[in-house]
């Protein structure tokens, strides 16, 4: 397998406070990799550094062997990395279709944009049904579908997902995670930040556990599910 995304000795600070203390992480092409950890561990910080929303204070981020860490966010998106943010961040006063189209602002080819939109509606039929509805009137689950759909409009090679299950009922979480599996099967590599550790490890190929800005455990997802340390800390000891 080819390493598509690589983080080497990454340091990220907010002012004088360092949030990531030199983490290393790799994502192979075609994988789903999850980052687990408690609130404040640095999970979202890691994603924001990859997507260009935060500038690292040290280390490297490589995409297909090319350095990303000095590029602005819009160049990273053009390179093939797209993010669905924590909290969904849909534009409530725009329609579902308008929100989706915003995700295509780097796509010059209108036929390609139409093809991508068709694919998103196949993944999330509810969005097609509600395409003329204002995004602010959607349920939480539908807004999460919309946030993921918008991120897919640029047909990224890597999709960054930040807490997709947050605030959703268990059945909806199951549906969203099944769709993430389908997105991955369509050739999109996924880096997932998720507090629902059990669901994330059942979905992912590999995982990393982040604690206070350090990676403490990493390995295949099934090994992490069986690891007593991970089980006690993140899986309720079950």
JSON list of N, CA and C in Angstrom, two decimals, residues 57-119:
[
{"chain": "A", "resi": 57, "resn": "UNK", "atom": "N", "xyz": [3.60, 24.69, 13.99]},
{"chain": "A", "resi": 57, "resn": "UNK", "atom": "CA", "xyz": [4.79, 25.41, 14.48]},
{"chain": "A", "resi": 57, "resn": "UNK", "atom": "C", "xyz": [6.04, 24.56, 14.29]},
{"chain": "A", "resi": 58, "resn": "UNK", "atom": "N", "xyz": [5.86, 23.29, 13.93]},
{"chain": "A", "resi": 58, "resn": "UNK", "atom": "CA", "xyz": [7.01, 22.43, 13.67]},
{"chain": "A", "resi": 58, "resn": "UNK", "atom": "C", "xyz": [6.55, 21.13, 13.04]},
{"chain": "A", "resi": 59, "resn": "UNK", "atom": "N", "xyz": [7.47, 20.44, 12.37]},
{"chain": "A", "resi": 59, "resn": "UNK", "atom": "CA", "xyz": [7.16, 19.17, 11.74]},
{"chain": "A", "resi": 59, "resn": "UNK", "atom": "C", "xyz": [6.68, 19.33, 10.31]},
{"chain": "A", "resi": 60, "resn": "UNK", "atom": "N", "xyz": [6.23, 18.22, 9.74]},
{"chain": "A", "resi": 60, "resn": "UNK", "atom": "CA", "xyz": [5.84, 18.19, 8.34]},
{"chain": "A", "resi": 60, "resn": "UNK", "atom": "C", "xyz": [4.52, 17.46, 8.15]},
{"chain": "A", "resi": 61, "resn": "UNK", "atom": "N", "xyz": [3.78, 17.87, 7.12]},
{"chain": "A", "resi": 61, "resn": "UNK", "atom": "CA", "xyz": [2.61, 17.12, 6.65]},
{"chain": "A", "resi": 61, "resn": "UNK", "atom": "C", "xyz": [2.83, 16.88, 5.16]},
{"chain": "A", "resi": 62, "resn": "UNK", "atom": "N", "xyz": [2.87, 15.61, 4.78]},
{"chain": "A", "resi": 62, "resn": "UNK", "atom": "CA", "xyz": [3.13, 15.25, 3.38]},
{"chain": "A", "resi": 62, "resn": "UNK", "atom": "C", "xyz": [1.90, 14.58, 2.78]},
{"chain": "A", "resi": 63, "resn": "UNK", "atom": "N", "xyz": [1.56, 14.99, 1.57]},
{"chain": "A", "resi": 63, "resn": "UNK", "atom": "CA", "xyz": [0.43, 14.39, 0.85]},
{"chain": "A", "resi": 63, "resn": "UNK", "atom": "C", "xyz": [0.97, 13.87, -0.47]},
{"chain": "A", "resi": 64, "resn": "UNK", "atom": "N", "xyz": [0.94, 12.54, -0.63]},
{"chain": "A", "resi": 64, "resn": "UNK", "atom": "CA", "xyz": [1.52, 11.93, -1.83]},
{"chain": "A", "resi": 64, "resn": "UNK", "atom": "C", "xyz": [2.99, 12.33, -1.96]},
{"chain": "A", "resi": 65, "resn": "UNK", "atom": "N", "xyz": [3.66, 12.46, -0.83]},
{"chain": "A", "resi": 65, "resn": "UNK", "atom": "CA", "xyz": [5.08, 12.80, -0.81]},
{"chain": "A", "resi": 65, "resn": "UNK", "atom": "C", "xyz": [5.41, 14.28, -0.91]},
{"chain": "A", "resi": 66, "resn": "UNK", "atom": "N", "xyz": [4.37, 15.11, -1.17]},
{"chain": "A", "resi": 66, "resn": "UNK", "atom": "CA", "xyz": [4.59, 16.55, -1.33]},
{"chain": "A", "resi": 66, "resn": "UNK", "atom": "C", "xyz": [4.24, 17.29, -0.05]},
{"chain": "A", "resi": 67, "resn": "UNK", "atom": "N", "xyz": [5.05, 18.30, 0.35]},
{"chain": "A", "resi": 67, "resn": "UNK", "atom": "CA", "xyz": [4.76, 19.03, 1.59]},
{"chain": "A", "resi": 67, "resn": "UNK", "atom": "C", "xyz": [3.48, 19.86, 1.48]},
{"chain": "A", "resi": 68, "resn": "UNK", "atom": "N", "xyz": [2.64, 19.72, 2.50]},
{"chain": "A", "resi": 68, "resn": "UNK", "atom": "CA", "xyz": [1.37, 20.46, 2.55]},
{"chain": "A", "resi": 68, "resn": "UNK", "atom": "C", "xyz": [1.41, 21.59, 3.55]},
{"chain": "A", "resi": 69, "resn": "UNK", "atom": "N", "xyz": [2.29, 21.47, 4.56]},
{"chain": "A", "resi": 69, "resn": "UNK", "atom": "CA", "xyz": [2.18, 22.29, 5.77]},
{"chain": "A", "resi": 69, "resn": "UNK", "atom": "C", "xyz": [2.43, 23.78, 5.54]},
{"chain": "A", "resi": 70, "resn": "UNK", "atom": "N", "xyz": [2.94, 24.15, 4.35]},
{"chain": "A", "resi": 70, "resn": "UNK", "atom": "CA", "xyz": [3.14, 25.58, 4.08]},
{"chain": "A", "resi": 70, "resn": "UNK", "atom": "C", "xyz": [2.06, 26.13, 3.15]},
{"chain": "A", "resi": 71, "resn": "UNK", "atom": "N", "xyz": [1.15, 25.28, 2.70]},
{"chain": "A", "resi": 71, "resn": "UNK", "atom": "CA", "xyz": [0.14, 25.72, 1.73]},
{"chain": "A", "resi": 71, "resn": "UNK", "atom": "C", "xyz": [-1.08, 26.31, 2.44]},
{"chain": "A", "resi": 72, "resn": "UNK", "atom": "N", "xyz": [-1.73, 27.33, 1.82]},
{"chain": "A", "resi": 72, "resn": "UNK", "atom": "CA", "xyz": [-3.00, 27.83, 2.37]},
{"chain": "A", "resi": 72, "resn": "UNK", "atom": "C", "xyz": [-4.11, 26.81, 2.16]},
{"chain": "A", "resi": 73, "resn": "UNK", "atom": "N", "xyz": [-5.20, 26.96, 2.91]},
{"chain": "A", "resi": 73, "resn": "UNK", "atom": "CA", "xyz": [-6.28, 25.97, 2.92]},
{"chain": "A", "resi": 73, "resn": "UNK", "atom": "C", "xyz": [-6.87, 25.71, 1.52]},
{"chain": "A", "resi": 74, "resn": "UNK", "atom": "N", "xyz": [-7.04, 26.77, 0.71]},
{"chain": "A", "resi": 74, "resn": "UNK", "atom": "CA", "xyz": [-7.68, 26.57, -0.60]},
{"chain": "A", "resi": 74, "resn": "UNK", "atom": "C", "xyz": [-6.79, 25.74, -1.53]},
{"chain": "A", "resi": 75, "resn": "UNK", "atom": "N", "xyz": [-5.47, 25.85, -1.37]},
{"chain": "A", "resi": 75, "resn": "UNK", "atom": "CA", "xyz": [-4.55, 25.05, -2.20]},
{"chain": "A", "resi": 75, "resn": "UNK", "atom": "C", "xyz": [-4.58, 23.58, -1.75]},
{"chain": "A", "resi": 76, "resn": "UNK", "atom": "N", "xyz": [-4.75, 23.37, -0.45]},
{"chain": "A", "resi": 76, "resn": "UNK", "atom": "CA", "xyz": [-4.84, 22.00, 0.07]},
{"chain": "A", "resi": 76, "resn": "UNK", "atom": "C", "xyz": [-6.12, 21.33, -0.44]},
{"chain": "A", "resi": 77, "resn": "UNK", "atom": "N", "xyz": [-7.20, 22.09, -0.48]},
{"chain": "A", "resi": 77, "resn": "UNK", "atom": "CA", "xyz": [-8.46, 21.58, -1.03]},
{"chain": "A", "resi": 77, "resn": "UNK", "atom": "C", "xyz": [-8.28, 21.21, -2.50]},
{"chain": "A", "resi": 78, "resn": "UNK", "atom": "N", "xyz": [-7.62, 22.08, -3.26]},
{"chain": "A", "resi": 78, "resn": "UNK", "atom": "CA", "xyz": [-7.39, 21.79, -4.68]},
{"chain": "A", "resi": 78, "resn": "UNK", "atom": "C", "xyz": [-6.50, 20.56, -4.86]},
{"chain": "A", "resi": 79, "resn": "UNK", "atom": "N", "xyz": [-5.59, 20.35, -3.91]},
{"chain": "A", "resi": 79, "resn": "UNK", "atom": "CA", "xyz": [-4.69, 19.20, -4.00]},
{"chain": "A", "resi": 79, "resn": "UNK", "atom": "C", "xyz": [-5.43, 17.88, -3.79]},
{"chain": "A", "resi": 80, "resn": "UNK", "atom": "N", "xyz": [-6.62, 17.93, -3.13]},
{"chain": "A", "resi": 80, "resn": "UNK", "atom": "CA", "xyz": [-7.41, 16.72, -2.99]},
{"chain": "A", "resi": 80, "resn": "UNK", "atom": "C", "xyz": [-7.75, 16.33, -1.57]},
{"chain": "A", "resi": 81, "resn": "UNK", "atom": "N", "xyz": [-7.73, 17.29, -0.64]},
{"chain": "A", "resi": 81, "resn": "UNK", "atom": "CA", "xyz": [-8.10, 17.01, 0.75]},
{"chain": "A", "resi": 81, "resn": "UNK", "atom": "C", "xyz": [-9.25, 17.93, 1.14]},
{"chain": "A", "resi": 82, "resn": "UNK", "atom": "N", "xyz": [-10.34, 17.32, 1.61]},
{"chain": "A", "resi": 82, "resn": "UNK", "atom": "CA", "xyz": [-11.54, 18.10, 1.96]},
{"chain": "A", "resi": 82, "resn": "UNK", "atom": "C", "xyz": [-11.97, 17.74, 3.38]},
{"chain": "A", "resi": 83, "resn": "UNK", "atom": "N", "xyz": [-12.55, 18.71, 4.10]},
{"chain": "A", "resi": 83, "resn": "UNK", "atom": "CA", "xyz": [-12.93, 18.49, 5.50]},
{"chain": "A", "resi": 83, "resn": "UNK", "atom": "C", "xyz": [-14.41, 18.74, 5.72]},
{"chain": "A", "resi": 84, "resn": "UNK", "atom": "N", "xyz": [-15.03, 17.83, 6.47]},
{"chain": "A", "resi": 84, "resn": "UNK", "atom": "CA", "xyz": [-16.39, 18.02, 6.99]},
{"chain": "A", "resi": 84, "resn": "UNK", "atom": "C", "xyz": [-16.22, 18.40, 8.46]},
{"chain": "A", "resi": 85, "resn": "UNK", "atom": "N", "xyz": [-16.56, 19.64, 8.83]},
{"chain": "A", "resi": 85, "resn": "UNK", "atom": "CA", "xyz": [-16.16, 20.14, 10.16]},
{"chain": "A", "resi": 85, "resn": "UNK", "atom": "C", "xyz": [-17.04, 19.64, 11.30]},
{"chain": "A", "resi": 86, "resn": "UNK", "atom": "N", "xyz": [-16.48, 19.71, 12.50]},
{"chain": "A", "resi": 86, "resn": "UNK", "atom": "CA", "xyz": [-17.26, 19.43, 13.70]},
{"chain": "A", "resi": 86, "resn": "UNK", "atom": "C", "xyz": [-18.39, 20.46, 13.80]},
{"chain": "A", "resi": 87, "resn": "UNK", "atom": "N", "xyz": [-19.58, 20.00, 14.19]},
{"chain": "A", "resi": 87, "resn": "UNK", "atom": "CA", "xyz": [-20.70, 20.94, 14.33]},
{"chain": "A", "resi": 87, "resn": "UNK", "atom": "C", "xyz": [-21.39, 21.25, 13.02]},
{"chain": "A", "resi": 88, "resn": "UNK", "atom": "N", "xyz": [-20.97, 20.57, 11.92]},
{"chain": "A", "resi": 88, "resn": "UNK", "atom": "CA", "xyz": [-21.63, 20.60, 10.60]},
{"chain": "A", "resi": 88, "resn": "UNK", "atom": "C", "xyz": [-21.43, 21.90, 9.84]},
{"chain": "A", "resi": 89, "resn": "UNK", "atom": "N", "xyz": [-21.67, 23.05, 10.49]},
{"chain": "A", "resi": 89, "resn": "UNK", "atom": "CA", "xyz": [-21.42, 24.37, 9.87]},
{"chain": "A", "resi": 89, "resn": "UNK", "atom": "C", "xyz": [-22.10, 24.54, 8.52]},
{"chain": "A", "resi": 90, "resn": "UNK", "atom": "N", "xyz": [-23.33, 24.07, 8.40]},
{"chain": "A", "resi": 90, "resn": "UNK", "atom": "CA", "xyz": [-24.05, 24.32, 7.14]},
{"chain": "A", "resi": 90, "resn": "UNK", "atom": "C", "xyz": [-24.57, 25.77, 7.15]},
{"chain": "A", "resi": 91, "resn": "UNK", "atom": "N", "xyz": [-24.86, 26.28, 5.96]},
{"chain": "A", "resi": 91, "resn": "UNK", "atom": "CA", "xyz": [-25.38, 27.64, 5.83]},
{"chain": "A", "resi": 91, "resn": "UNK", "atom": "C", "xyz": [-26.90, 27.56, 5.87]},
{"chain": "A", "resi": 92, "resn": "UNK", "atom": "N", "xyz": [-27.47, 27.89, 7.04]},
{"chain": "A", "resi": 92, "resn": "UNK", "atom": "CA", "xyz": [-28.88, 27.67, 7.31]},
{"chain": "A", "resi": 92, "resn": "UNK", "atom": "C", "xyz": [-29.83, 28.43, 6.42]},
{"chain": "A", "resi": 93, "resn": "UNK", "atom": "N", "xyz": [-29.40, 29.59, 5.91]},
{"chain": "A", "resi": 93, "resn": "UNK", "atom": "CA", "xyz": [-30.30, 30.41, 5.08]},
{"chain": "A", "resi": 93, "resn": "UNK", "atom": "C", "xyz": [-30.16, 30.10, 3.58]},
{"chain": "A", "resi": 94, "resn": "UNK", "atom": "N", "xyz": [-29.33, 29.12, 3.26]},
{"chain": "A", "resi": 94, "resn": "UNK", "atom": "CA", "xyz": [-29.22, 28.65, 1.87]},
{"chain": "A", "resi": 94, "resn": "UNK", "atom": "C", "xyz": [-29.91, 27.30, 1.76]},
{"chain": "A", "resi": 95, "resn": "UNK", "atom": "N", "xyz": [-30.32, 26.93, 0.55]},
{"chain": "A", "resi": 95, "resn": "UNK", "atom": "CA", "xyz": [-30.96, 25.63, 0.35]},
{"chain": "A", "resi": 95, "resn": "UNK", "atom": "C", "xyz": [-29.91, 24.52, 0.44]},
{"chain": "A", "resi": 96, "resn": "UNK", "atom": "N", "xyz": [-30.42, 23.29, 0.53]},
{"chain": "A", "resi": 96, "resn": "UNK", "atom": "CA", "xyz": [-29.54, 22.12, 0.55]},
{"chain": "A", "resi": 96, "resn": "UNK", "atom": "C", "xyz": [-28.67, 22.10, -0.71]},
{"chain": "A", "resi": 97, "resn": "UNK", "atom": "N", "xyz": [-29.30, 22.32, -1.86]},
{"chain": "A", "resi": 97, "resn": "UNK", "atom": "CA", "xyz": [-28.55, 22.29, -3.12]},
{"chain": "A", "resi": 97, "resn": "UNK", "atom": "C", "xyz": [-27.49, 23.39, -3.17]},
{"chain": "A", "resi": 98, "resn": "UNK", "atom": "N", "xyz": [-27.83, 24.57, -2.68]},
{"chain": "A", "resi": 98, "resn": "UNK", "atom": "CA", "xyz": [-26.85, 25.67, -2.67]},
{"chain": "A", "resi": 98, "resn": "UNK", "atom": "C", "xyz": [-25.67, 25.35, -1.77]},
{"chain": "A", "resi": 99, "resn": "UNK", "atom": "N", "xyz": [-25.94, 24.72, -0.61]},
{"chain": "A", "resi": 99, "resn": "UNK", "atom": "CA", "xyz": [-24.86, 24.30, 0.28]},
{"chain": "A", "resi": 99, "resn": "UNK", "atom": "C", "xyz": [-23.94, 23.30, -0.41]},
{"chain": "A", "resi": 100, "resn": "UNK", "atom": "N", "xyz": [-24.55, 22.33, -1.10]},
{"chain": "A", "resi": 100, "resn": "UNK", "atom": "CA", "xyz": [-23.76, 21.31, -1.81]},
{"chain": "A", "resi": 100, "resn": "UNK", "atom": "C", "xyz": [-22.91, 21.97, -2.89]},
{"chain": "A", "resi": 101, "resn": "UNK", "atom": "N", "xyz": [-23.51, 22.88, -3.65]},
{"chain": "A", "resi": 101, "resn": "UNK", "atom": "CA", "xyz": [-22.78, 23.54, -4.73]},
{"chain": "A", "resi": 101, "resn": "UNK", "atom": "C", "xyz": [-21.59, 24.35, -4.22]},
{"chain": "A", "resi": 102, "resn": "UNK", "atom": "N", "xyz": [-21.70, 24.88, -2.99]},
{"chain": "A", "resi": 102, "resn": "UNK", "atom": "CA", "xyz": [-20.57, 25.62, -2.42]},
{"chain": "A", "resi": 102, "resn": "UNK", "atom": "C", "xyz": [-19.34, 24.73, -2.30]},
{"chain": "A", "resi": 103, "resn": "UNK", "atom": "N", "xyz": [-19.56, 23.43, -2.11]},
{"chain": "A", "resi": 103, "resn": "UNK", "atom": "CA", "xyz": [-18.43, 22.51, -2.01]},
{"chain": "A", "resi": 103, "resn": "UNK", "atom": "C", "xyz": [-17.69, 22.32, -3.32]},
{"chain": "A", "resi": 104, "resn": "UNK", "atom": "N", "xyz": [-18.26, 22.82, -4.41]},
{"chain": "A", "resi": 104, "resn": "UNK", "atom": "CA", "xyz": [-17.67, 22.61, -5.73]},
{"chain": "A", "resi": 104, "resn": "UNK", "atom": "C", "xyz": [-16.94, 23.84, -6.25]},
{"chain": "A", "resi": 105, "resn": "UNK", "atom": "N", "xyz": [-16.61, 24.78, -5.35]},
{"chain": "A", "resi": 105, "resn": "UNK", "atom": "CA", "xyz": [-16.06, 26.03, -5.89]},
{"chain": "A", "resi": 105, "resn": "UNK", "atom": "C", "xyz": [-14.68, 25.85, -6.52]},
{"chain": "A", "resi": 106, "resn": "UNK", "atom": "N", "xyz": [-14.00, 24.72, -6.28]},
{"chain": "A", "resi": 106, "resn": "UNK", "atom": "CA", "xyz": [-12.72, 24.47, -6.96]},
{"chain": "A", "resi": 106, "resn": "UNK", "atom": "C", "xyz": [-12.93, 23.65, -8.24]},
{"chain": "A", "resi": 107, "resn": "UNK", "atom": "N", "xyz": [-14.18, 23.21, -8.50]},
{"chain": "A", "resi": 107, "resn": "UNK", "atom": "CA", "xyz": [-14.44, 22.38, -9.68]},
{"chain": "A", "resi": 107, "resn": "UNK", "atom": "C", "xyz": [-14.84, 23.29, -10.84]},
{"chain": "A", "resi": 108, "resn": "UNK", "atom": "N", "xyz": [-14.02, 23.34, -11.85]},
{"chain": "A", "resi": 108, "resn": "UNK", "atom": "CA", "xyz": [-14.27, 24.22, -13.00]},
{"chain": "A", "resi": 108, "resn": "UNK", "atom": "C", "xyz": [-15.26, 23.60, -14.00]},
{"chain": "A", "resi": 109, "resn": "UNK", "atom": "N", "xyz": [-15.25, 22.27, -14.08]},
{"chain": "A", "resi": 109, "resn": "UNK", "atom": "CA", "xyz": [-16.04, 21.54, -15.08]},
{"chain": "A", "resi": 109, "resn": "UNK", "atom": "C", "xyz": [-17.46, 21.32, -14.55]},
{"chain": "A", "resi": 110, "resn": "UNK", "atom": "N", "xyz": [-18.44, 21.96, -15.17]},
{"chain": "A", "resi": 110, "resn": "UNK", "atom": "CA", "xyz": [-19.84, 21.86, -14.70]},
{"chain": "A", "resi": 110, "resn": "UNK", "atom": "C", "xyz": [-20.40, 20.45, -14.83]},
{"chain": "A", "resi": 111, "resn": "UNK", "atom": "N", "xyz": [-19.97, 19.72, -15.87]},
{"chain": "A", "resi": 111, "resn": "UNK", "atom": "CA", "xyz": [-20.43, 18.34, -16.05]},
{"chain": "A", "resi": 111, "resn": "UNK", "atom": "C", "xyz": [-19.92, 17.47, -14.90]},
{"chain": "A", "resi": 112, "resn": "UNK", "atom": "N", "xyz": [-18.68, 17.71, -14.48]},
{"chain": "A", "resi": 112, "resn": "UNK", "atom": "CA", "xyz": [-18.10, 16.96, -13.37]},
{"chain": "A", "resi": 112, "resn": "UNK", "atom": "C", "xyz": [-18.83, 17.30, -12.06]},
{"chain": "A", "resi": 113, "resn": "UNK", "atom": "N", "xyz": [-19.15, 18.59, -11.88]},
{"chain": "A", "resi": 113, "resn": "UNK", "atom": "CA", "xyz": [-19.88, 19.02, -10.68]},
{"chain": "A", "resi": 113, "resn": "UNK", "atom": "C", "xyz": [-21.25, 18.33, -10.64]},
{"chain": "A", "resi": 114, "resn": "UNK", "atom": "N", "xyz": [-21.92, 18.24, -11.79]},
{"chain": "A", "resi": 114, "resn": "UNK", "atom": "CA", "xyz": [-23.23, 17.59, -11.85]},
{"chain": "A", "resi": 114, "resn": "UNK", "atom": "C", "xyz": [-23.11, 16.10, -11.53]},
{"chain": "A", "resi": 115, "resn": "UNK", "atom": "N", "xyz": [-22.04, 15.47, -12.02]},
{"chain": "A", "resi": 115, "resn": "UNK", "atom": "CA", "xyz": [-21.80, 14.05, -11.76]},
{"chain": "A", "resi": 115, "resn": "UNK", "atom": "C", "xyz": [-21.55, 13.82, -10.26]},
{"chain": "A", "resi": 116, "resn": "UNK", "atom": "N", "xyz": [-20.75, 14.71, -9.66]},
{"chain": "A", "resi": 116, "resn": "UNK", "atom": "CA", "xyz": [-20.47, 14.60, -8.23]},
{"chain": "A", "resi": 116, "resn": "UNK", "atom": "C", "xyz": [-21.73, 14.78, -7.39]},
{"chain": "A", "resi": 117, "resn": "UNK", "atom": "N", "xyz": [-22.57, 15.75, -7.80]},
{"chain": "A", "resi": 117, "resn": "UNK", "atom": "CA", "xyz": [-23.82, 16.01, -7.08]},
{"chain": "A", "resi": 117, "resn": "UNK", "atom": "C", "xyz": [-24.75, 14.78, -7.17]},
{"chain": "A", "resi": 118, "resn": "UNK", "atom": "N", "xyz": [-24.79, 14.15, -8.33]},
{"chain": "A", "resi": 118, "resn": "UNK", "atom": "CA", "xyz": [-25.61, 12.94, -8.53]},
{"chain": "A", "resi": 118, "resn": "UNK", "atom": "C", "xyz": [-25.13, 11.84, -7.58]},
{"chain": "A", "resi": 119, "resn": "UNK", "atom": "N", "xyz": [-23.80, 11.69, -7.47]},
{"chain": "A", "resi": 119, "resn": "UNK", "atom": "CA", "xyz": [-23.22, 10.68, -6.57]},
{"chain": "A", "resi": 119, "resn": "UNK", "atom": "C", "xyz": [-23.62, 10.96, -5.11]}
]
